[in-house]
JSON list of C-alpha atoms in Angstrom, two decimals:
[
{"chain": "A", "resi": 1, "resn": "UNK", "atom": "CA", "xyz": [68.52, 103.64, 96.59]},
{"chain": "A", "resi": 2, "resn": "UNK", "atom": "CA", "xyz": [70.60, 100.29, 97.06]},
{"chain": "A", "resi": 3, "resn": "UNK", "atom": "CA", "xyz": [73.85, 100.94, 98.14]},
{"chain": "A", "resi": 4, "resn": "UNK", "atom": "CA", "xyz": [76.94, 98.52, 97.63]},
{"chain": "A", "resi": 5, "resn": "UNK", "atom": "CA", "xyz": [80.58, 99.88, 99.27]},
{"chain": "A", "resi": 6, "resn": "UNK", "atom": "CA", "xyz": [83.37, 98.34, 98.65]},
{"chain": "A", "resi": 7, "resn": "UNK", "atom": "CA", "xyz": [86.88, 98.52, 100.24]},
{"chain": "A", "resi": 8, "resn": "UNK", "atom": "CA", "xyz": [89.23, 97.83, 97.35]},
{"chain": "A", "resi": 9, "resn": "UNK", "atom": "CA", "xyz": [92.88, 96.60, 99.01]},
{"chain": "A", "resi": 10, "resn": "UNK", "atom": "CA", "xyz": [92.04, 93.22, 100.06]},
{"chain": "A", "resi": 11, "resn": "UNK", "atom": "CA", "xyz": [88.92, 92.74, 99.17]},
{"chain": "A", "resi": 12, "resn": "UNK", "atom": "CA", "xyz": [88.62, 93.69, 95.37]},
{"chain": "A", "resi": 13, "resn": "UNK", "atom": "CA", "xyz": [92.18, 92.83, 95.04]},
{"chain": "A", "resi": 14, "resn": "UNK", "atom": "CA", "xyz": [94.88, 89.97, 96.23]},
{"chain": "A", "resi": 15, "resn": "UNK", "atom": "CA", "xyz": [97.43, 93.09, 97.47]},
{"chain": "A", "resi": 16, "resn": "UNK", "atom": "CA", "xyz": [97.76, 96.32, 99.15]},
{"chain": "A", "resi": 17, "resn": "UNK", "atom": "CA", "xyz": [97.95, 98.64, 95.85]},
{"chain": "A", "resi": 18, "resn": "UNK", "atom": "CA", "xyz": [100.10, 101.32, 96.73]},
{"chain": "A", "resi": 19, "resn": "UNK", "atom": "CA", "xyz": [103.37, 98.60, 97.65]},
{"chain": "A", "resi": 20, "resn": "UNK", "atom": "CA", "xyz": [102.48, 96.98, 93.91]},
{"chain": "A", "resi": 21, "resn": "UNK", "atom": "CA", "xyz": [102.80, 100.22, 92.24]},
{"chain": "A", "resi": 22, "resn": "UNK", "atom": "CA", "xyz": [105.76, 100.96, 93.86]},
{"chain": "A", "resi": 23, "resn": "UNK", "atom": "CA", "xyz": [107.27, 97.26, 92.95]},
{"chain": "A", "resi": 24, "resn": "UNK", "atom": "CA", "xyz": [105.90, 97.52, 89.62]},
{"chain": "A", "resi": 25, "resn": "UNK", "atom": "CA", "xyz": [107.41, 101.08, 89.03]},
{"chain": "A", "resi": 26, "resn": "UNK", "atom": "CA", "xyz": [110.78, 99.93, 90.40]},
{"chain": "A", "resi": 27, "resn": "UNK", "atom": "CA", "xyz": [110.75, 97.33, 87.86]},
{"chain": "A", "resi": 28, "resn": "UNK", "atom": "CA", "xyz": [110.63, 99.70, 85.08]},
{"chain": "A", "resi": 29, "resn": "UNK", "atom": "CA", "xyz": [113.19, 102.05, 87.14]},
{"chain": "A", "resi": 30, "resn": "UNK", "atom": "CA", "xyz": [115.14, 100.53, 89.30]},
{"chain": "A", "resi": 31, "resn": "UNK", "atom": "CA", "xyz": [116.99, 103.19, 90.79]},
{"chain": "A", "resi": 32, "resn": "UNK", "atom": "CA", "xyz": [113.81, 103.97, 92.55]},
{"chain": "A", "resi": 33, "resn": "UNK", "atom": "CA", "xyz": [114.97, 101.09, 94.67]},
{"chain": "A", "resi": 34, "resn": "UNK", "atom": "CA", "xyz": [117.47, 103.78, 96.15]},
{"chain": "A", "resi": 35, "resn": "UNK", "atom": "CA", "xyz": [114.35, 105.17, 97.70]},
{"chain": "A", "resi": 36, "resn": "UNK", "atom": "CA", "xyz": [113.40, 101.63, 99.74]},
{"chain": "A", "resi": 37, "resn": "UNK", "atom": "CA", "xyz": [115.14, 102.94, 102.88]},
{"chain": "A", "resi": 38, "resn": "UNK", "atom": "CA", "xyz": [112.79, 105.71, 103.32]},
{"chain": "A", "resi": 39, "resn": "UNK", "atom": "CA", "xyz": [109.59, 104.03, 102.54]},
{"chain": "A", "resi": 40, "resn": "UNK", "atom": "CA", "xyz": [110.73, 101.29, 104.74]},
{"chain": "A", "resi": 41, "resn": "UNK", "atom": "CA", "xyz": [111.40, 103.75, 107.23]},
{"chain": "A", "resi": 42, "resn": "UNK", "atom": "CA", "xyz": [108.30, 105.24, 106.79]},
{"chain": "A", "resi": 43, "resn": "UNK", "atom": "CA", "xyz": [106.27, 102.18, 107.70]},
{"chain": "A", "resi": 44, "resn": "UNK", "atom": "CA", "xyz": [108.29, 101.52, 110.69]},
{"chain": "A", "resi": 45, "resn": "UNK", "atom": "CA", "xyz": [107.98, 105.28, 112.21]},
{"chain": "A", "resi": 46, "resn": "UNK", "atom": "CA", "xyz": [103.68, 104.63, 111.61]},
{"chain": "A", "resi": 47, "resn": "UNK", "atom": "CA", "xyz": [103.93, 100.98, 113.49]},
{"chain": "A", "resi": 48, "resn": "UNK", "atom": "CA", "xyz": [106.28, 102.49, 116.49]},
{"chain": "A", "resi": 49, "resn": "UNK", "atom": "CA", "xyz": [103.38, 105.63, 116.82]},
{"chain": "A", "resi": 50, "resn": "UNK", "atom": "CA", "xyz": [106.02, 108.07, 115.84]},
{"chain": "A", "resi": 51, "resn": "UNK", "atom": "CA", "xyz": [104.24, 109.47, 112.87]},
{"chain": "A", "resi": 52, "resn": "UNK", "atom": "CA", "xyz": [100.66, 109.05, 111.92]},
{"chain": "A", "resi": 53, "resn": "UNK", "atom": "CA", "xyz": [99.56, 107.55, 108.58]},
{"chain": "A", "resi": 54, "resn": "UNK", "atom": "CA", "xyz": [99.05, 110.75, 107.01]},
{"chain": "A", "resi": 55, "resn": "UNK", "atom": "CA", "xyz": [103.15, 111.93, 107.48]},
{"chain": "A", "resi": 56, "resn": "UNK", "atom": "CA", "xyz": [103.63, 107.97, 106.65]},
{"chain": "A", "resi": 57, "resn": "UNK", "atom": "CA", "xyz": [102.13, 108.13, 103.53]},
{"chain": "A", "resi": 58, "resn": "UNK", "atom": "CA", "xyz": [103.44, 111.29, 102.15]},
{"chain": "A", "resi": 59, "resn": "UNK", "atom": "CA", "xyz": [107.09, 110.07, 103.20]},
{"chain": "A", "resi": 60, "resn": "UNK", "atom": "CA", "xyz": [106.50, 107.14, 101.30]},
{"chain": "A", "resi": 61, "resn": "UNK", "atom": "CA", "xyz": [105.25, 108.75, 98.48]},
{"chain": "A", "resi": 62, "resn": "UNK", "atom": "CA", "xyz": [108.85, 110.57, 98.20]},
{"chain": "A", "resi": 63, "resn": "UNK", "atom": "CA", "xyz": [109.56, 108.78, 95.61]},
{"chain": "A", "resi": 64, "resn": "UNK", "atom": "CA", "xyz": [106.96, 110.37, 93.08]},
{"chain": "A", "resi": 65, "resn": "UNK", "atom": "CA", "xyz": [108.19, 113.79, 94.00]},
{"chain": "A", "resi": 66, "resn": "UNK", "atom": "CA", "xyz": [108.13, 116.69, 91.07]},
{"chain": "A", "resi": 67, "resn": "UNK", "atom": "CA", "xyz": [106.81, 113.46, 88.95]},
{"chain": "A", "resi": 68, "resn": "UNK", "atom": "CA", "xyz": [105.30, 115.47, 85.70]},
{"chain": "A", "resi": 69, "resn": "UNK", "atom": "CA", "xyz": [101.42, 114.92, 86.12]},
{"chain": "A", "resi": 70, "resn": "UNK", "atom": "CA", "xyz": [101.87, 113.44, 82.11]},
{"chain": "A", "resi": 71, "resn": "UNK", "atom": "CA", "xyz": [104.54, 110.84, 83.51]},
{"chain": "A", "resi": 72, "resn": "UNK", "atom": "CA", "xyz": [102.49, 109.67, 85.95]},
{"chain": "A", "resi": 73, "resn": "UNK", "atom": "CA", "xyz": [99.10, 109.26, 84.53]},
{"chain": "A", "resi": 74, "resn": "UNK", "atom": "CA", "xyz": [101.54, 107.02, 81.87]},
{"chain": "A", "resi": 75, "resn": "UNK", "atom": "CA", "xyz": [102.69, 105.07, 85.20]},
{"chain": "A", "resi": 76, "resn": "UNK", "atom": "CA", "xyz": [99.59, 104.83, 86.08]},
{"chain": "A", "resi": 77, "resn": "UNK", "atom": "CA", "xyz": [98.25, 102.97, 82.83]},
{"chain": "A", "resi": 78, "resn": "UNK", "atom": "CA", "xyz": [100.90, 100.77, 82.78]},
{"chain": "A", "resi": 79, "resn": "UNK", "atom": "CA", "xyz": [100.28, 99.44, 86.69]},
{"chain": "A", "resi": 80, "resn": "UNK", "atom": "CA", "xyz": [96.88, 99.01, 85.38]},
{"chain": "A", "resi": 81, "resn": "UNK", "atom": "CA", "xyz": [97.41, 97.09, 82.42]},
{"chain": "A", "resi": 82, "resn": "UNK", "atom": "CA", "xyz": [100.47, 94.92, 83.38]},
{"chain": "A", "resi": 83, "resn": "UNK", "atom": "CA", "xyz": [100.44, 94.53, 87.21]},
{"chain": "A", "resi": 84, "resn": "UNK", "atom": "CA", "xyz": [96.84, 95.37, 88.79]},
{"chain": "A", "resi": 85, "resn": "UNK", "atom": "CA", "xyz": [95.02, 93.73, 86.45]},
{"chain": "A", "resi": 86, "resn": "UNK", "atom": "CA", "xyz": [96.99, 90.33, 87.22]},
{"chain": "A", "resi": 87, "resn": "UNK", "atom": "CA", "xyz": [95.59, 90.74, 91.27]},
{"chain": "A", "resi": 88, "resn": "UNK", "atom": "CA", "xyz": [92.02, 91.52, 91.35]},
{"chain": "A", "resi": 89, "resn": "UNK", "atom": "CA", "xyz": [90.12, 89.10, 92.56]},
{"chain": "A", "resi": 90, "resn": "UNK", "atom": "CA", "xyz": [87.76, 87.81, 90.43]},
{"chain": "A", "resi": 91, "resn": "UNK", "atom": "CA", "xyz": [84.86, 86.55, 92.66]},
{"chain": "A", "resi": 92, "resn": "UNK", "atom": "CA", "xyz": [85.14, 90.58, 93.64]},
{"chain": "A", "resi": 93, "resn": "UNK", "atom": "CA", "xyz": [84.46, 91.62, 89.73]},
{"chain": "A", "resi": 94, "resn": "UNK", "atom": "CA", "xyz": [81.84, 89.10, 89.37]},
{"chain": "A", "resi": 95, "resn": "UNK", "atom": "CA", "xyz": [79.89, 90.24, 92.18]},
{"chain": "A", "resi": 96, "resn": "UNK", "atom": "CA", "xyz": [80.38, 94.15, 92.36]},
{"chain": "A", "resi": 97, "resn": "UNK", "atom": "CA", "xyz": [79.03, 93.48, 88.17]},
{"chain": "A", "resi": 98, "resn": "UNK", "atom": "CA", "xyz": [76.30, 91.17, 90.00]},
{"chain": "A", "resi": 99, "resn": "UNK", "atom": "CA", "xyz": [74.72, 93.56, 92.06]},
{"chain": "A", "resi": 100, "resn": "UNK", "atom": "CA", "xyz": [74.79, 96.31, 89.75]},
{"chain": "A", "resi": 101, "resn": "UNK", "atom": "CA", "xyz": [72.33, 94.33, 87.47]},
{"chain": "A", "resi": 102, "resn": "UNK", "atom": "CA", "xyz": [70.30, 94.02, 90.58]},
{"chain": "A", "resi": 103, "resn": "UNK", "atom": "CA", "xyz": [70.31, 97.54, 90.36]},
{"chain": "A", "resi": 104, "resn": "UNK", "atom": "CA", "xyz": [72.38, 98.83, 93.16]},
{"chain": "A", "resi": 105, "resn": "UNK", "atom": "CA", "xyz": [74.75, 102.01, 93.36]},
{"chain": "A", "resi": 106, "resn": "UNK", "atom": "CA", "xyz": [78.70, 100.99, 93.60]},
{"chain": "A", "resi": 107, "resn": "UNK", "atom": "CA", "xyz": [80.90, 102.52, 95.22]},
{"chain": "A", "resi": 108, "resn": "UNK", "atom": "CA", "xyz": [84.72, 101.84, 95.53]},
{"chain": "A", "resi": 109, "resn": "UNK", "atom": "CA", "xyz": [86.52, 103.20, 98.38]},
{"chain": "A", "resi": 110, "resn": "UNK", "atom": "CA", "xyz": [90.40, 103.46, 99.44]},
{"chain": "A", "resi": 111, "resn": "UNK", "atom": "CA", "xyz": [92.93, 104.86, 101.74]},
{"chain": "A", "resi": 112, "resn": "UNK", "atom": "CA", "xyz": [94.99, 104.52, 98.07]},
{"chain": "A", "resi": 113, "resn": "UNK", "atom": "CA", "xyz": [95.71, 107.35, 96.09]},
{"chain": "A", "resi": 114, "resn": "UNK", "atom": "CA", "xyz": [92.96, 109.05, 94.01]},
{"chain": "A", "resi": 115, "resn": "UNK", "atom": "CA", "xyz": [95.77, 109.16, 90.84]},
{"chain": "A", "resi": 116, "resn": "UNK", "atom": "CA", "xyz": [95.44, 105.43, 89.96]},
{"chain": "A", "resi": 117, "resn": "UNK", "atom": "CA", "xyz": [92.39, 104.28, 92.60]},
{"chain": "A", "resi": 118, "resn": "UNK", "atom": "CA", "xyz": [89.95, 106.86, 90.06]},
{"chain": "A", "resi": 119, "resn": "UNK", "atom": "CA", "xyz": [90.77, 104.68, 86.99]},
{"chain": "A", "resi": 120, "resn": "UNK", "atom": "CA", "xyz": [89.26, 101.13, 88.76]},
{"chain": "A", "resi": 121, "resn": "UNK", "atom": "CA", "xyz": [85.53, 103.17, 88.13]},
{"chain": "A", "resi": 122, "resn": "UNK", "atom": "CA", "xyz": [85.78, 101.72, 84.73]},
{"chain": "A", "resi": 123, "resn": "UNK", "atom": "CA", "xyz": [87.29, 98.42, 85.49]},
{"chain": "A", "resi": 124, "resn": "UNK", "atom": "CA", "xyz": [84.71, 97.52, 87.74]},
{"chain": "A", "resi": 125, "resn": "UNK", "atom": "CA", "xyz": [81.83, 99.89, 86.29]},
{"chain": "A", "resi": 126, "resn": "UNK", "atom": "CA", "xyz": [81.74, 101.54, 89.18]},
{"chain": "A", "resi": 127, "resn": "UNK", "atom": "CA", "xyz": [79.32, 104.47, 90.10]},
{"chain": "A", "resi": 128, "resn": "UNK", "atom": "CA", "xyz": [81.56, 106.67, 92.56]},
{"chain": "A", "resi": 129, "resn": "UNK", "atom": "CA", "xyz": [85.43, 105.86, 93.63]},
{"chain": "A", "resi": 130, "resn": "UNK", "atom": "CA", "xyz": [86.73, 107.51, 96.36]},
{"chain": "A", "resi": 131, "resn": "UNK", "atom": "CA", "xyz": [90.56, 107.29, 97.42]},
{"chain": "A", "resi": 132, "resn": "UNK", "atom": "CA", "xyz": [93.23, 109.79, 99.06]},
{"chain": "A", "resi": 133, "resn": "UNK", "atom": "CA", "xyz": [93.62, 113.05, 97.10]},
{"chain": "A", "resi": 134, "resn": "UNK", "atom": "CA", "xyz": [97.09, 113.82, 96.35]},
{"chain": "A", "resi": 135, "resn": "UNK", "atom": "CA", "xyz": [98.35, 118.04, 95.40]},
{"chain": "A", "resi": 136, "resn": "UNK", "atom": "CA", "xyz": [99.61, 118.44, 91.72]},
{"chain": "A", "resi": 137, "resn": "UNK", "atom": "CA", "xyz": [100.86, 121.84, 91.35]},
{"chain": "A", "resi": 138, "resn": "UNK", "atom": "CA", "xyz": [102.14, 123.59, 88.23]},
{"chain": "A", "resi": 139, "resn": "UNK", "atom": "CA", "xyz": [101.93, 120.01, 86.76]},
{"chain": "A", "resi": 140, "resn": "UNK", "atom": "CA", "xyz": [103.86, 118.15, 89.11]},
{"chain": "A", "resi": 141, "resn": "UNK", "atom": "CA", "xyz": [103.06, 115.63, 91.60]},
{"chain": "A", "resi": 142, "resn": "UNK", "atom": "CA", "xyz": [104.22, 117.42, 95.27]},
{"chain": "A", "resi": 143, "resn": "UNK", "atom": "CA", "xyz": [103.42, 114.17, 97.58]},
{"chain": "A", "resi": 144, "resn": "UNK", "atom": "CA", "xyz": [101.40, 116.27, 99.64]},
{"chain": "A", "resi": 145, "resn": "UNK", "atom": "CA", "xyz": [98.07, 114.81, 101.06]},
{"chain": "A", "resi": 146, "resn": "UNK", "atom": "CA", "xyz": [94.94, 117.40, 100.45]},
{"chain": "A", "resi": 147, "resn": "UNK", "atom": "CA", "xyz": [92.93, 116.64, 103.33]},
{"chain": "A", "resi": 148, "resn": "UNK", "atom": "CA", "xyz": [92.85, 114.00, 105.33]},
{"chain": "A", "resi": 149, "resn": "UNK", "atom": "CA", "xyz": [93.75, 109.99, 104.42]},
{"chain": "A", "resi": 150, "resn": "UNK", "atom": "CA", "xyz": [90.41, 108.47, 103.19]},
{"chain": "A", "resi": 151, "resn": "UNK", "atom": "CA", "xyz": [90.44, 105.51, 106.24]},
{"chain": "A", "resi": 152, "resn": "UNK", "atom": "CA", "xyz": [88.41, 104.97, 109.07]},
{"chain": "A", "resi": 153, "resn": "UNK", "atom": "CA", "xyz": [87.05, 107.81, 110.74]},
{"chain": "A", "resi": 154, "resn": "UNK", "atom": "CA", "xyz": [89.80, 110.10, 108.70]}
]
């Protein structure tokens, strides 16, 4: 089997996903803005070594918290269709669709979260898409990492 990984932020697309959904959703709410001090807050904790990325990312991801699982698939399609389709690179399309005529297995991976990274399998016709799993419970979007961050050796 022919194998082709691919890192999505950066290298399938022109930004680091999880800040444009959180732009892009503060555009269509922009009360969420309220919630800027803690996500920048969040960031600086992870760059001082206070926190690692795991606590980072769930404290950033605040701002989803007791989301209805409905409402945010919905945000979730719109950040596709109006914002992340506008930043993928395409030189990254053409050639994830070039070597999967040349008949190798793709795989997307991302330290992202699984709720919108999972929907780029049909974008690019990925095989597998891997990203960081997220805990919905009783419908609702907790902000609580299952697992471990899918980076590096996490």
């Amino acid at each position: 089997m022919k194998l082709a990984l691919f890192d999505v932020d950066f290298t399938l697309t022109g930004k680091e996903t999880l800040i444009a959904f959180y732009a892009y959703l503060t555009k269509k709410s922009p009360a969420l803005l309220l919630r800027l001090p803690k996500a920048l807050l969040s960031g600086a904790l992870f760059k001082l070594g206070v926190q690692k990325e795991k606590a980072t990312k769930e404290m950033f991801l605040t701002f989803l918290e007791n989301t209805p699982k409905e409402e945010l698939e919905t945000h979730v399609e719109g950040f596709l269709q109006d914002s992340l389709r506008n930043f993928l690179y395409k030189d990254g399309l053409r050639k994830v669709q070039e070597l999967k005529e040349k008949g190798y297995t793709i795989v997307l991976t991302s330290a992202s979260p699984e709720f919108y990274i999972l929907k780029l399998k049909d974008i690019f016709d990925a095989d597998y898409v891997m990203g960081t799993r997220f805990e919905v419970k009783n419908g609702y979007f907790t902000g609580k990492m299952v697992g471990e961050n899918n980076k590096g050796n996490e």
